[in-house]
Amino acid sequence: MSSSNSVTVQILDKEYSIICPPEERNNLVGAARYLDGKMREIRSSGKVIGADRIAVMAALNITHELLHRQERPEAAGGGATREQVRDLLERVDQALSDDPVSKSD
């Protein structure tokens, strides 16, 4: 692919140049904006410090949202996965808030 297929997006004040087919540009830009917004929410909470930790928390939150949306039509039997993700998010959040390294990143 040539550089004309490259798209530059900004996520948490950093620029990333990504090669992408022209028909996927709008989706890529939208995804980058969504991710940037999630990462900014997490950073502004003050609970997570460090870009890599913020990115992991954003990925977990977005995954949780995706699983929640997929399970909604399945009224029966979908609660176990949602509960597992919620529990995982709580444990990661707790581990990050207790980790002295995360406060110095």
PDB file of C-alpha atoms in Angstrom:
ATOM      1  CA  MET A   1       0.000   0.000   0.000  1.00  0.00           C
ATOM      2  CA  SER A   2       1.245   3.491  -0.721  1.00  0.00           C
ATOM      3  CA  SER A   3       1.486   6.447   1.659  1.00  0.00           C
ATOM      4  CA  SER A   4      -1.707   7.807   0.067  1.00  0.00           C
ATOM      5  CA  ASN A   5      -3.486   5.068   2.005  1.00  0.00           C
ATOM      6  CA  SER A   6      -2.045   6.350   5.263  1.00  0.00           C
ATOM      7  CA  VAL A   7      -4.315   8.027   7.798  1.00  0.00           C
ATOM      8  CA  THR A   8      -3.011  10.062  10.730  1.00  0.00           C
ATOM      9  CA  VAL A   9      -5.047   9.911  13.916  1.00  0.00           C
ATOM     10  CA  GLN A  10      -4.458  11.467  17.302  1.00  0.00           C
ATOM     11  CA  ILE A  11      -4.947   9.440  20.458  1.00  0.00           C
ATOM     12  CA  LEU A  12      -4.191  10.930  23.857  1.00  0.00           C
ATOM     13  CA  ASP A  13      -2.109  13.743  22.342  1.00  0.00           C
ATOM     14  CA  LYS A  14       0.038  11.427  20.205  1.00  0.00           C
ATOM     15  CA  GLU A  15      -0.141  11.047  16.442  1.00  0.00           C
ATOM     16  CA  TYR A  16      -0.292   7.646  14.803  1.00  0.00           C
ATOM     17  CA  SER A  17       0.030   7.076  11.062  1.00  0.00           C
ATOM     18  CA  ILE A  18      -1.890   3.986  10.008  1.00  0.00           C
ATOM     19  CA  ILE A  19      -2.123   2.396   6.583  1.00  0.00           C
ATOM     20  CA  CYS A  20      -5.740   1.798   5.781  1.00  0.00           C
ATOM     21  CA  PRO A  21      -7.835   1.123   2.671  1.00  0.00           C
ATOM     22  CA  PRO A  22      -9.656   4.276   1.539  1.00  0.00           C
ATOM     23  CA  GLU A  23     -13.080   2.717   2.139  1.00  0.00           C
ATOM     24  CA  GLU A  24     -12.171   2.137   5.818  1.00  0.00           C
ATOM     25  CA  ARG A  25     -10.847   5.635   6.582  1.00  0.00           C
ATOM     26  CA  ASN A  26     -14.038   6.940   8.170  1.00  0.00           C
ATOM     27  CA  ASN A  27     -14.346   3.854  10.360  1.00  0.00           C
ATOM     28  CA  LEU A  28     -10.710   4.150  11.451  1.00  0.00           C
ATOM     29  CA  VAL A  29     -11.033   7.843  12.281  1.00  0.00           C
ATOM     30  CA  GLY A  30     -14.250   7.166  14.206  1.00  0.00           C
ATOM     31  CA  ALA A  31     -12.628   4.327  16.138  1.00  0.00           C
ATOM     32  CA  ALA A  32      -9.633   6.516  16.991  1.00  0.00           C
ATOM     33  CA  ARG A  33     -11.901   9.308  18.229  1.00  0.00           C
ATOM     34  CA  TYR A  34     -13.874   6.870  20.346  1.00  0.00           C
ATOM     35  CA  LEU A  35     -10.706   5.372  21.830  1.00  0.00           C
ATOM     36  CA  ASP A  36      -9.269   8.837  22.472  1.00  0.00           C
ATOM     37  CA  GLY A  37     -12.438   9.826  24.319  1.00  0.00           C
ATOM     38  CA  LYS A  38     -12.375   6.685  26.473  1.00  0.00           C
ATOM     39  CA  MET A  39      -8.699   7.169  27.304  1.00  0.00           C
ATOM     40  CA  ARG A  40      -9.278  10.806  28.239  1.00  0.00           C
ATOM     41  CA  GLU A  41     -12.163   9.807  30.537  1.00  0.00           C
ATOM     42  CA  ILE A  42      -9.925   7.318  32.316  1.00  0.00           C
ATOM     43  CA  ARG A  43      -7.015   9.769  32.563  1.00  0.00           C
ATOM     44  CA  SER A  44      -9.257  12.497  33.962  1.00  0.00           C
ATOM     45  CA  SER A  45     -10.566  10.163  36.673  1.00  0.00           C
ATOM     46  CA  GLY A  46      -7.100  10.275  38.224  1.00  0.00           C
ATOM     47  CA  LYS A  47      -7.292   6.600  39.199  1.00  0.00           C
ATOM     48  CA  VAL A  48      -4.968   5.335  36.461  1.00  0.00           C
ATOM     49  CA  ILE A  49      -1.626   6.885  35.585  1.00  0.00           C
ATOM     50  CA  GLY A  50       0.514   6.032  32.564  1.00  0.00           C
ATOM     51  CA  ALA A  51      -0.505   5.814  28.933  1.00  0.00           C
ATOM     52  CA  ASP A  52      -0.063   2.052  28.735  1.00  0.00           C
ATOM     53  CA  ARG A  53      -2.283   1.439  31.769  1.00  0.00           C
ATOM     54  CA  ILE A  54      -4.861   3.909  30.480  1.00  0.00           C
ATOM     55  CA  ALA A  55      -4.872   2.059  27.141  1.00  0.00           C
ATOM     56  CA  VAL A  56      -5.429  -1.301  28.858  1.00  0.00           C
ATOM     57  CA  MET A  57      -8.309   0.074  30.934  1.00  0.00           C
ATOM     58  CA  ALA A  58      -9.852   1.655  27.825  1.00  0.00           C
ATOM     59  CA  ALA A  59      -9.544  -1.660  25.973  1.00  0.00           C
ATOM     60  CA  LEU A  60     -11.225  -3.493  28.838  1.00  0.00           C
ATOM     61  CA  ASN A  61     -14.024  -0.934  29.043  1.00  0.00           C
ATOM     62  CA  ILE A  62     -14.647  -1.026  25.301  1.00  0.00           C
ATOM     63  CA  THR A  63     -14.625  -4.836  25.350  1.00  0.00           C
ATOM     64  CA  HIS A  64     -17.099  -4.774  28.223  1.00  0.00           C
ATOM     65  CA  GLU A  65     -19.395  -2.467  26.231  1.00  0.00           C
ATOM     66  CA  LEU A  66     -19.148  -4.730  23.191  1.00  0.00           C
ATOM     67  CA  LEU A  67     -19.958  -7.863  25.171  1.00  0.00           C
ATOM     68  CA  HIS A  68     -22.826  -6.083  26.905  1.00  0.00           C
ATOM     69  CA  ARG A  69     -24.324  -5.070  23.565  1.00  0.00           C
ATOM     70  CA  GLN A  70     -23.921  -8.574  22.155  1.00  0.00           C
ATOM     71  CA  GLU A  71     -25.610 -10.128  25.170  1.00  0.00           C
ATOM     72  CA  ARG A  72     -28.568  -7.761  25.314  1.00  0.00           C
ATOM     73  CA  PRO A  73     -30.644  -9.632  22.705  1.00  0.00           C
ATOM     74  CA  GLU A  74     -29.929 -12.885  24.533  1.00  0.00           C
ATOM     75  CA  ALA A  75     -31.999 -12.308  27.653  1.00  0.00           C
ATOM     76  CA  ALA A  76     -31.370 -15.791  29.011  1.00  0.00           C
ATOM     77  CA  GLY A  77     -27.940 -17.175  29.794  1.00  0.00           C
ATOM     78  CA  GLY A  78     -25.872 -14.093  28.945  1.00  0.00           C
ATOM     79  CA  GLY A  79     -25.346 -12.839  32.488  1.00  0.00           C
ATOM     80  CA  ALA A  80     -22.341 -15.036  33.285  1.00  0.00           C
ATOM     81  CA  THR A  81     -20.041 -13.387  30.754  1.00  0.00           C
ATOM     82  CA  ARG A  82     -21.158  -9.901  31.761  1.00  0.00           C
ATOM     83  CA  GLU A  83     -20.496 -10.699  35.414  1.00  0.00           C
ATOM     84  CA  GLN A  84     -17.087 -12.134  34.570  1.00  0.00           C
ATOM     85  CA  VAL A  85     -16.092  -8.997  32.658  1.00  0.00           C
ATOM     86  CA  ARG A  86     -17.414  -6.741  35.428  1.00  0.00           C
ATOM     87  CA  ASP A  87     -15.455  -8.728  38.018  1.00  0.00           C
ATOM     88  CA  LEU A  88     -12.334  -8.585  35.858  1.00  0.00           C
ATOM     89  CA  LEU A  89     -12.664  -4.811  35.434  1.00  0.00           C
ATOM     90  CA  GLU A  90     -13.050  -4.354  39.184  1.00  0.00           C
ATOM     91  CA  ARG A  91     -10.002  -6.511  39.912  1.00  0.00           C
ATOM     92  CA  VAL A  92      -7.843  -4.686  37.330  1.00  0.00           C
ATOM     93  CA  ASP A  93      -8.990  -1.306  38.642  1.00  0.00           C
ATOM     94  CA  GLN A  94      -8.188  -2.381  42.212  1.00  0.00           C
ATOM     95  CA  ALA A  95      -4.787  -3.766  41.223  1.00  0.00           C
ATOM     96  CA  LEU A  96      -3.885  -0.579  39.370  1.00  0.00           C
ATOM     97  CA  SER A  97      -4.984   1.660  42.244  1.00  0.00           C
ATOM     98  CA  ASP A  98      -2.924  -0.430  44.708  1.00  0.00           C
ATOM     99  CA  ASP A  99       0.160  -0.636  42.486  1.00  0.00           C
ATOM    100  CA  PRO A 100       2.804   1.911  43.608  1.00  0.00           C
ATOM    101  CA  VAL A 101       4.479   1.666  40.182  1.00  0.00           C
ATOM    102  CA  SER A 102       1.359   3.020  38.447  1.00  0.00           C
ATOM    103  CA  LYS A 103       1.584   6.199  40.471  1.00  0.00           C
ATOM    104  CA  SER A 104       5.076   6.961  39.170  1.00  0.00           C
ATOM    105  CA  ASP A 105       4.509   6.241  35.433  1.00  0.00           C
TER     106      ASP A 105
END
